[in-house]
Short mmCIF file of C-alpha atoms in Angstrom, two decimals:
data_model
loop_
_atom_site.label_atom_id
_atom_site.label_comp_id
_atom_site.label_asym_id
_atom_site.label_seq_id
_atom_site.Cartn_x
_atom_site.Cartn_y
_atom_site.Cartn_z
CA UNK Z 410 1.05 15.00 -2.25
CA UNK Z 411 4.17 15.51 -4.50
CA UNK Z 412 6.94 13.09 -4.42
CA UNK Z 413 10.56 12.72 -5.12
CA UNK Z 414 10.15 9.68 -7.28
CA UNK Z 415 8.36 7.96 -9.60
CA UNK Z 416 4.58 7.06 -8.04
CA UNK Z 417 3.30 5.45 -11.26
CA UNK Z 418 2.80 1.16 -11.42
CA UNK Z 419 0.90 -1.89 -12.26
CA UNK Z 420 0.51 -4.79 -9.81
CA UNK Z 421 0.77 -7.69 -11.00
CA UNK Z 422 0.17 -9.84 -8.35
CA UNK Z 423 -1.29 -9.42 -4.34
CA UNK Z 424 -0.18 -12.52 -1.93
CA UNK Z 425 -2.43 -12.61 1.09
CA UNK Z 426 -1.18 -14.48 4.68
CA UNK Z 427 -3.34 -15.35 7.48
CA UNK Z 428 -1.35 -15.40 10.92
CA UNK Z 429 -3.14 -16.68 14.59
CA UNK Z 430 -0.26 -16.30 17.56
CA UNK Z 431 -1.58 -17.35 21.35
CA UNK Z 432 -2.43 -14.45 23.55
CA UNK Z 433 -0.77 -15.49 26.79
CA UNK Z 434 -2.62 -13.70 28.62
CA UNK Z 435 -5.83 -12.90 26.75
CA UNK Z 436 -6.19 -9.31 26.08
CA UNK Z 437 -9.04 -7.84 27.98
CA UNK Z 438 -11.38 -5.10 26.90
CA UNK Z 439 -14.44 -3.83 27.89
CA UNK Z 440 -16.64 -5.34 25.14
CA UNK Z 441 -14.60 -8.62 24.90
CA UNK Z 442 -11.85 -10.81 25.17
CA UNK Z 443 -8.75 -11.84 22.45
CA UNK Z 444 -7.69 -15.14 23.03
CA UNK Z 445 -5.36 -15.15 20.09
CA UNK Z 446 -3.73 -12.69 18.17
CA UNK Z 447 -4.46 -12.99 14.33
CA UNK Z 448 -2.70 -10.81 11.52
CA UNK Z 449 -3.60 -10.78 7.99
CA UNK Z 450 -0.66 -9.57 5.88
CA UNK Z 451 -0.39 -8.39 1.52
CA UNK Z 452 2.35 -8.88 -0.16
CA UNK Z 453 1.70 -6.68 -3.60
CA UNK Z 454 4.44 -7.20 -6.37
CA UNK Z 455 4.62 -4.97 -9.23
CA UNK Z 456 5.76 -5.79 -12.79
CA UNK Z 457 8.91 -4.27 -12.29
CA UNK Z 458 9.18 -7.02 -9.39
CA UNK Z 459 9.46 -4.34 -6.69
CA UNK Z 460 7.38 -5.60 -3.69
CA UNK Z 461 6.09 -4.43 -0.50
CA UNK Z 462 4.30 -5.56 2.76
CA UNK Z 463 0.56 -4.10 4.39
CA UNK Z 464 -1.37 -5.20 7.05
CA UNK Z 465 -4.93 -5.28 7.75
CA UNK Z 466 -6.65 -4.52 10.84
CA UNK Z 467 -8.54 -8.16 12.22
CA UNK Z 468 -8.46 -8.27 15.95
CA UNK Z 469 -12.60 -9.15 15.73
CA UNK Z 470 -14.46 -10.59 15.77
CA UNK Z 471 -12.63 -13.80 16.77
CA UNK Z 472 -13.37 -15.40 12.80
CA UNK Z 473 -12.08 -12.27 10.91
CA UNK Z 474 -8.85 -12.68 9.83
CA UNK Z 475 -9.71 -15.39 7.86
CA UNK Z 476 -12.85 -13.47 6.37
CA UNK Z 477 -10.96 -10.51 5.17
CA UNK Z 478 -7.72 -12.56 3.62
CA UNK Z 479 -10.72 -13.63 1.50
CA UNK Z 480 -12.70 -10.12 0.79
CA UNK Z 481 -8.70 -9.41 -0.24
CA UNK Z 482 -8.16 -12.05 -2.59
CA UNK Z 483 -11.42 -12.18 -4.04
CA UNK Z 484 -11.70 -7.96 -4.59
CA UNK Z 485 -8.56 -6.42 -4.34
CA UNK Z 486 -7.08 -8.39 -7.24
CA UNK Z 487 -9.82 -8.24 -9.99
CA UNK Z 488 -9.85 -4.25 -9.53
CA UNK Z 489 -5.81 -3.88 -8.81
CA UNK Z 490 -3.82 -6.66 -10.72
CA UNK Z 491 -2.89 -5.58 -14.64
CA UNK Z 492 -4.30 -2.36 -14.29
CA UNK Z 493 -2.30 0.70 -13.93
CA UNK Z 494 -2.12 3.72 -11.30
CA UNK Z 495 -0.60 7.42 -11.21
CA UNK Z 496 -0.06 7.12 -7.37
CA UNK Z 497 -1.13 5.24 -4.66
CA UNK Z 498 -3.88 7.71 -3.41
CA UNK Z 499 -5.48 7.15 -6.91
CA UNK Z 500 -5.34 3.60 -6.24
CA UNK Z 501 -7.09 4.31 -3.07
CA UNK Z 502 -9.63 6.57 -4.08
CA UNK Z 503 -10.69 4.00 -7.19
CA UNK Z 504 -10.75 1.04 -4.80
CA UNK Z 505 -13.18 3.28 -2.42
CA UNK Z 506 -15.19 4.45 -4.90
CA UNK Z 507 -15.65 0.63 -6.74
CA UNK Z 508 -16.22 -0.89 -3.34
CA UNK Z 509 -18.84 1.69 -1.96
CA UNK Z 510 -21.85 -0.06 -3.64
CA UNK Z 511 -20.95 -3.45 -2.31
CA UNK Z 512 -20.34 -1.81 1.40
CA UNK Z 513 -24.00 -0.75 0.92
CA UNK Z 514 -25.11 -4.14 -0.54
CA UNK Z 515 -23.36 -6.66 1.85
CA UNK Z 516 -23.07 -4.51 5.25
CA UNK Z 517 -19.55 -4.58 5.40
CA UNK Z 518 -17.84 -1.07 4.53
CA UNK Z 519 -15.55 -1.82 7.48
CA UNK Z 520 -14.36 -4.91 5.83
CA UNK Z 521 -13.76 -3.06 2.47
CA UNK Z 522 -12.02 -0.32 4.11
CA UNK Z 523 -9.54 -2.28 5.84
CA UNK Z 524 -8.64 -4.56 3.18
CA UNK Z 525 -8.14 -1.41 1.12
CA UNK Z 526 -6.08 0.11 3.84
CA UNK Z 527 -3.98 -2.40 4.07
CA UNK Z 528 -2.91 -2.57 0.14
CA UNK Z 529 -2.00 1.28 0.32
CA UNK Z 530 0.07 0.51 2.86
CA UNK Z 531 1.84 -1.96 1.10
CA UNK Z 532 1.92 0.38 -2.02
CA UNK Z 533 3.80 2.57 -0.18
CA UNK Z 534 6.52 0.09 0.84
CA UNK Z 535 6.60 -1.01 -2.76
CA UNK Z 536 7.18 2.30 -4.13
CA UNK Z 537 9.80 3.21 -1.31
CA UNK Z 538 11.55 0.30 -1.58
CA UNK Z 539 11.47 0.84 -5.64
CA UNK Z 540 13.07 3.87 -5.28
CA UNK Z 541 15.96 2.82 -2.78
CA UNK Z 542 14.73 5.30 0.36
CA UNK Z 543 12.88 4.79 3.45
CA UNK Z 544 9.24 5.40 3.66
CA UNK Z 545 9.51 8.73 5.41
CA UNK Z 546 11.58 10.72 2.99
CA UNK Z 547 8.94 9.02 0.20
CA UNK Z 548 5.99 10.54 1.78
CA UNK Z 549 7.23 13.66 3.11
CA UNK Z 550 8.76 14.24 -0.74
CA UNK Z 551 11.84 14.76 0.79
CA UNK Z 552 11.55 17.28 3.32
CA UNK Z 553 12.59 15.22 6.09
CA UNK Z 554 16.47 14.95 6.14
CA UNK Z 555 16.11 12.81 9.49
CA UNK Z 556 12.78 12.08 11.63
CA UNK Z 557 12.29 13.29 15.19
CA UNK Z 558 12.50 10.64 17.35
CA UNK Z 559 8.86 9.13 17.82
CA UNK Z 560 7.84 8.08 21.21
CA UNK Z 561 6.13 5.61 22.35
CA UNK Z 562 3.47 4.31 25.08
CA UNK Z 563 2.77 0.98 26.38
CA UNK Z 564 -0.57 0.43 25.50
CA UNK Z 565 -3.46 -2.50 25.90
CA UNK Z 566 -2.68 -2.94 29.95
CA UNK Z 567 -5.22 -5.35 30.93
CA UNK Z 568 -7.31 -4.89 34.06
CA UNK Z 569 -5.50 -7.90 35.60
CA UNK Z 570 -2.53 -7.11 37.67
CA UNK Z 571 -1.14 -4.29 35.76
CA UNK Z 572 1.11 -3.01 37.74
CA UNK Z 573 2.83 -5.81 36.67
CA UNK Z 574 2.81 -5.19 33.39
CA UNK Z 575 3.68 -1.74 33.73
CA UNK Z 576 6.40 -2.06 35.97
CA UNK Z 577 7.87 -4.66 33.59
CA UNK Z 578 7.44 -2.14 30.28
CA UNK Z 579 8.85 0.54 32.90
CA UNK Z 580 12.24 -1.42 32.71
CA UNK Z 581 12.33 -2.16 29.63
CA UNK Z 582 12.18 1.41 28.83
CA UNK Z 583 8.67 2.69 28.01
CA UNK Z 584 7.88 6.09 29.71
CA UNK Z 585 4.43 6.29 28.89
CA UNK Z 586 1.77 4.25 29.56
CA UNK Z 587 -1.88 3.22 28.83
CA UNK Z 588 -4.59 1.10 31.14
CA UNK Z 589 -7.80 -0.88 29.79
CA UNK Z 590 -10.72 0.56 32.19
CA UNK Z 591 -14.34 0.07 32.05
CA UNK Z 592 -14.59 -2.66 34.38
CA UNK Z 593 -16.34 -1.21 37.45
CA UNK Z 594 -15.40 1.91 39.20
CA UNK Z 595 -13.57 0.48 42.29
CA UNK Z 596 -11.43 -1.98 39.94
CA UNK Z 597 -10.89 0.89 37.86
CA UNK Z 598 -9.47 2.99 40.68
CA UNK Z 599 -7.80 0.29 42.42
CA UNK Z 600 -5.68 -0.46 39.32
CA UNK Z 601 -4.94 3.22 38.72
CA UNK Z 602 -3.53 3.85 41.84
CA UNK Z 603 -1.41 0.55 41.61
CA UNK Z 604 0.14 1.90 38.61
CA UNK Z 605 0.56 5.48 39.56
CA UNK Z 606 2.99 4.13 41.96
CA UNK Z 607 4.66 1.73 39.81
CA UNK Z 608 5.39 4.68 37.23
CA UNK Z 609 5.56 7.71 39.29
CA UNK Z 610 3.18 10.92 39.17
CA UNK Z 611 5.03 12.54 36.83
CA UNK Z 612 5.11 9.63 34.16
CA UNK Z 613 2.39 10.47 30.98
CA UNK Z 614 -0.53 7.87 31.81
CA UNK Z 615 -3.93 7.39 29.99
CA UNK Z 616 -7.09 5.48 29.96
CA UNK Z 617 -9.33 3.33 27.33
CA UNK Z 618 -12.28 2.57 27.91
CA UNK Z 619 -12.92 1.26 24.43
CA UNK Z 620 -16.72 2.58 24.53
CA UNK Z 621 -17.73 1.29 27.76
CA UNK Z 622 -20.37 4.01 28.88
CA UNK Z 623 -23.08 5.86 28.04
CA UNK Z 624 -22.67 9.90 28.82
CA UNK Z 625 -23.78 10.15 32.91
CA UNK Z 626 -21.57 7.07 33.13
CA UNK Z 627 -18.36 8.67 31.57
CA UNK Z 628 -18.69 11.73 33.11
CA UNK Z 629 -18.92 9.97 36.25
CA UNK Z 630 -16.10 8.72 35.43
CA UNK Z 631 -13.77 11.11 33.91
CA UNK Z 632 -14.29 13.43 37.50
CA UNK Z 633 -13.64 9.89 39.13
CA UNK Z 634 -10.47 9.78 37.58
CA UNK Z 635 -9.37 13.37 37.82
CA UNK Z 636 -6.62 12.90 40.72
CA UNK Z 637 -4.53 10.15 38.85
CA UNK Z 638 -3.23 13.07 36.26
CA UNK Z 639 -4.54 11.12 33.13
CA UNK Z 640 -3.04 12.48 29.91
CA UNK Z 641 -6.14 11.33 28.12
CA UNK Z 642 -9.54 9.34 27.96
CA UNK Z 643 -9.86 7.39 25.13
CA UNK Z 644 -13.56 6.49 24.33
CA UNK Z 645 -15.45 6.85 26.92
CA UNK Z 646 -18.30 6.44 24.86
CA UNK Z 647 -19.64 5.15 21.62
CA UNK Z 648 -17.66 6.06 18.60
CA UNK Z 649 -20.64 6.47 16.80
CA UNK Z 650 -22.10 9.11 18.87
CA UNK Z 651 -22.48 12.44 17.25
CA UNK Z 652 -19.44 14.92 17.91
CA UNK Z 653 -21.90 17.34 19.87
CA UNK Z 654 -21.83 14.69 22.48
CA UNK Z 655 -18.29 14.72 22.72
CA UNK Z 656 -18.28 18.13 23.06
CA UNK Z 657 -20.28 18.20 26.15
CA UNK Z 658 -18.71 15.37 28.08
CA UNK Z 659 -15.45 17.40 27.18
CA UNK Z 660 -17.64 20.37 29.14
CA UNK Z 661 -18.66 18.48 32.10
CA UNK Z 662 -15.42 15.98 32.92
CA UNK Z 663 -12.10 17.04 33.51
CA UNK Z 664 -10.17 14.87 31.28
CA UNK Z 665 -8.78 15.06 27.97
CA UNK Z 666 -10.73 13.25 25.23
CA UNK Z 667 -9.34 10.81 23.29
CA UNK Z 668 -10.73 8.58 19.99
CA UNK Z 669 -10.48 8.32 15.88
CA UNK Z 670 -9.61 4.63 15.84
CA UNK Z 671 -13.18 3.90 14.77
CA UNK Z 672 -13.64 6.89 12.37
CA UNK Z 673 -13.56 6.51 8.88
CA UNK Z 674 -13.38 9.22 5.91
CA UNK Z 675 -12.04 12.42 5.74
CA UNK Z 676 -15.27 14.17 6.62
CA UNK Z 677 -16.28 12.20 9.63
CA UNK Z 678 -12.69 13.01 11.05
CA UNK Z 679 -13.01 16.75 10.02
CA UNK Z 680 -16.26 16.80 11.86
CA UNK Z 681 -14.18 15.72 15.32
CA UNK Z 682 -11.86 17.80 14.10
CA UNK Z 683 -13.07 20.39 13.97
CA UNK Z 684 -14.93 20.71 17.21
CA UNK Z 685 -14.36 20.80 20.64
CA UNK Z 686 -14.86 17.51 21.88
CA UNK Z 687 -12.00 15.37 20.94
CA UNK Z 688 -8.55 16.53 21.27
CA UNK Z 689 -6.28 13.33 20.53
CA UNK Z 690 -6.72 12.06 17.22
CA UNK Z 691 -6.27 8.36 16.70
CA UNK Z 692 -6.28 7.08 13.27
CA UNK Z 693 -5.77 3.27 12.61
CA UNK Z 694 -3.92 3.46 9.35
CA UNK Z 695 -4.81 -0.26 8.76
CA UNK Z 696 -8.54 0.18 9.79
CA UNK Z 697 -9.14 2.96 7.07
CA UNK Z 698 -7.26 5.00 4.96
CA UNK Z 699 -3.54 3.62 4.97
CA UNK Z 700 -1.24 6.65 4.34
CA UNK Z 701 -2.96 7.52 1.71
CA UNK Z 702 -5.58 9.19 3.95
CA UNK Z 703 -4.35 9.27 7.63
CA UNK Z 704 -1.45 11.36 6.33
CA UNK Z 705 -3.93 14.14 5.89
CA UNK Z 706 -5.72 13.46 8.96
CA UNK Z 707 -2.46 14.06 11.12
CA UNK Z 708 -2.20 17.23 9.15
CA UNK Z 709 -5.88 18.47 9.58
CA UNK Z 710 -5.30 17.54 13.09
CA UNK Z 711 -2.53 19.61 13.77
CA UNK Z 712 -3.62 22.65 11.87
CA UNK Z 713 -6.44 22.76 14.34
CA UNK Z 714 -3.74 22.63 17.34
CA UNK Z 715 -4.81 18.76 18.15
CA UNK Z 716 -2.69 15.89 18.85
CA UNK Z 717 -2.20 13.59 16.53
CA UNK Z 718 -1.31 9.81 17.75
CA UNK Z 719 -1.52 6.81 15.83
CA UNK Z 720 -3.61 4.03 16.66
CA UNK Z 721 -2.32 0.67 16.42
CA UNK Z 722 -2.83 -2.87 18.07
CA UNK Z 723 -2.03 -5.28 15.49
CA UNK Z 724 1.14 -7.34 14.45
CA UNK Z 725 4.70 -5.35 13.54
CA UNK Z 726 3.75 -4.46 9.61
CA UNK Z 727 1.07 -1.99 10.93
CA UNK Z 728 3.04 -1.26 13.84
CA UNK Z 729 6.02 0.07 12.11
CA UNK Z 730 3.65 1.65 9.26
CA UNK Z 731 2.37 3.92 12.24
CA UNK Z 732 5.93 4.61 13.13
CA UNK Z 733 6.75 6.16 9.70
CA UNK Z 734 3.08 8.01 9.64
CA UNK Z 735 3.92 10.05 12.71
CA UNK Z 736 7.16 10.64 11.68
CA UNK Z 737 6.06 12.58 8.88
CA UNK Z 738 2.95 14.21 10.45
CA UNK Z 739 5.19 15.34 13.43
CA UNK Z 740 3.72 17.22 16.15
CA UNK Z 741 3.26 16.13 19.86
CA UNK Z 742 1.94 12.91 20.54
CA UNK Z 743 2.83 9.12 20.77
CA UNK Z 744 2.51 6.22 18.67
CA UNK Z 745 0.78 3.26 20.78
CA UNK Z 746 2.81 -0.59 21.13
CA UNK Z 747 0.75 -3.00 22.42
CA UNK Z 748 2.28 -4.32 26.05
CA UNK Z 749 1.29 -7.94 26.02
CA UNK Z 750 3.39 -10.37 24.20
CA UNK Z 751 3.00 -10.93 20.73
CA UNK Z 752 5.20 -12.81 18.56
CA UNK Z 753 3.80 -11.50 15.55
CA UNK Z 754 4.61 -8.18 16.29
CA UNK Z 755 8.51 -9.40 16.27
CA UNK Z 756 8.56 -11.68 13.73
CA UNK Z 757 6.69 -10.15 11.03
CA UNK Z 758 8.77 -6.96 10.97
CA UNK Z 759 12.30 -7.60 11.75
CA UNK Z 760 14.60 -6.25 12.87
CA UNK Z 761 13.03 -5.60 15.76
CA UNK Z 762 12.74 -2.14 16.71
CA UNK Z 763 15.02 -0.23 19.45
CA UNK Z 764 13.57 1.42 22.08
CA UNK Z 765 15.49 4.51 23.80
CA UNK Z 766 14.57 6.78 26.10
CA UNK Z 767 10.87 5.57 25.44
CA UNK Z 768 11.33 6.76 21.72
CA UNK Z 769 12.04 5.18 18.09
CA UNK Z 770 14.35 6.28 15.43
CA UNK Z 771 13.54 5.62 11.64
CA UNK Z 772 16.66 4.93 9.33
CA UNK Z 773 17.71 5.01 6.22
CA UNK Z 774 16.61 1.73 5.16
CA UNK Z 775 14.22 1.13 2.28
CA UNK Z 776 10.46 1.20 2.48
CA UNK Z 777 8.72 0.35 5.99
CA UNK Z 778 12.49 -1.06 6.73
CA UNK Z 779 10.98 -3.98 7.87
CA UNK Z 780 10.50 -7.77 6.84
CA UNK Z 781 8.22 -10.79 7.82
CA UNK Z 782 9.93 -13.75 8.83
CA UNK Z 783 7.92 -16.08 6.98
CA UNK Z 784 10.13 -18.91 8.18
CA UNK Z 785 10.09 -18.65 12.28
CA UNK Z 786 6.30 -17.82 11.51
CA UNK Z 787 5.10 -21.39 9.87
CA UNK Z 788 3.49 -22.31 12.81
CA UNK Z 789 1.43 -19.41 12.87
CA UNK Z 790 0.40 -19.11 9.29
CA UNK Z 791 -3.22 -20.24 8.96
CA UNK Z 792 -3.56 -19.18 5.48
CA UNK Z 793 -1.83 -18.47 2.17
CA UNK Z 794 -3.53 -17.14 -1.05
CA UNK Z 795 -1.69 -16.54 -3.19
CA UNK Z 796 -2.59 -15.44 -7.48
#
């Protein structure tokens, strides 16, 4: 990936923040329950004293936020701090090769791979806000004179009176919309129908079912489904089954298949890629990769006529990180916002972004274009490490 300005820098410091924000109501899933809704945030400076903000993905379990502020501090800044990088992917690849025997030796690639995620993302912001332009002219080197606007779906509608929800998000100007299922099949139903005609049949709906079946069970329930006009189902079934069984419950259900949120590498999203199965492609930038490798899966993806929609369920850094990476992927598609309230997902990127139309517009400000409010978030902050 060529760029328009200088990539080249040496960190000289990493801040890490641990945030915890009520979840009034819980979110509901179909393998557990968030009571609270953490966010662990990196601040890296460089020695020119350009800074920028990542996030990490934490949501569980319910102790690790906490445990990966720590993994941060105590690996990112031996291998990062005083040493000096060509470009951020460099930066990423070193960190993933460095860390790869300690995944093995410790269980915990995902751990490794998110804190690493999130520092690319904040190397990115650093080097866009360096060079006085927003994030999305950075990494498309320029080709973008103005983004597309990006739209958005309400996402995370819990199983508990969502027509509620929906109808509320319908007013305040979403247009597409996502519910939880997985939680029996006449719930299930019962709740799609209450939203179908909160939103309308025409209005783009999906379903998550965020792994909750084995096959017979999701194609059950995919030709369950069939007559609500669902845009997508997003795992049905466990992310770690092989993409051959994707490809046959894409055979023998109706629906769309949706997933990537729990994929990690280039070659393990190439494989679902690159087969039949799954056909919405949902990379968690702050999960694994950053941009510095969910760029190119957006591109992969749309080479091989997929659609290519973020994943994201976090606080606003990550949120607004996912805004710039589909801007510069393009395509058709949707970048998810998380319907229940979450002050962290305000406060820690401000200002606030507009929604129109049930769409986004980037700007010309620097970087992500966004900044924590450290201030109005004291209460929240559970832990600061800083160098």
């Amino acid at each position: 990936m060529a760029c328009t300005a200088d990539t080249a820098f040496s960190v000289e410091r990493i801040d890490v923040f641990v945030f915890r924000a009520p979840a009034d109501p819980p979110v509901q899933t179909s393998f557990g329950i968030m009571r609270d809704r953490p966010a662990v945030l990196l601040c890296v400076t460089d020695t020119q004293g350009a800074c920028g903000w990542g996030e990490v993905w934490c949501n569980f379990p319910v102790v690790g936020a906490e445990h990966r502020a720590r993994m941060a501090a105590t690996y990112l800044r031996p291998l990062v701090c005083g040493s000096r990088f060509e470009h951020p992917r460099a930066c990423f690849e070193a960190l993933t090769a460095k860390l790869a025997v300690l995944a093995l030796q410790c269980g915990e690639p995902g751990t490794l791979q998110q804190i690493v995620a999130g520092l690319d993302i904040a190397l990115w912001d650093m080097l866009a806000r360096r060079a006085a332009m927003p994030l999305w002219r950075l990494l498309s080197d320029g080709a973008l004179d103005r983004p597309a606007p990006i739209p958005l779906y309400a996402s995370g509608i819990n199983p508990t009176d969502p027509d509620q929800l929906a109808a509320a998000k319908l007013q305040e100007g979403y247009r597409a919309f996502k519910l939880k299922v997985g939680f029996g099949a006449a719930r299930d139903s019962a709740n799609l129908q209450a939203i179908r005609e909160v939103i309308g049949e025409d209005a783009p709906f999906m379903v998550d079912a965020n792994q909750a079946w084995d096959m017979e069970e999701a194609i059950a329930a995919g030709r369950r489904m069939e007559r609500f006009g669902l845009g997508w189902l997003e795992e049905p079934i466990r992310a770690d089954r092989p993409a051959a069984d994707w490809t046959r419950l894409a055979a023998e259900q109706p629906l769309r298949l949706a997933g990537g949120e729990n994929l990690a590498g280039l070659a393990q999203f190439d494989e679902f890629i690159g087969t039949g199965g799954m056909t919405v492609i949902q990379p968690d930038l702050g999960k694994w990769g950053g941009f510095s490798g969910c760029l190119e899966v957006g591109r992969r993806t749309l080479r091989q006529g997929k659609t290519f929609c973020p994943h994201w369920l976090g606080a606003g850094i990550g949120l607004t990180a996912s805004f710039h990476l589909k801007a510069v992927v393009g395509g058709p598609g949707y970048v998810e916002v998380d319907a229940n309230p979450n002050p962290l997902r305000e406060l820690l990127a401000l200002p606030t972004f507009q929604l129109v139309d049930g769409a986004v517009q980037l700007d010309e400000r620097p970087g992500l274009g966004v900044e924590p409010d450290l201030q109005a978030c004291r209460d929240f902050i559970v832990q600061v490490a800083g160098t």
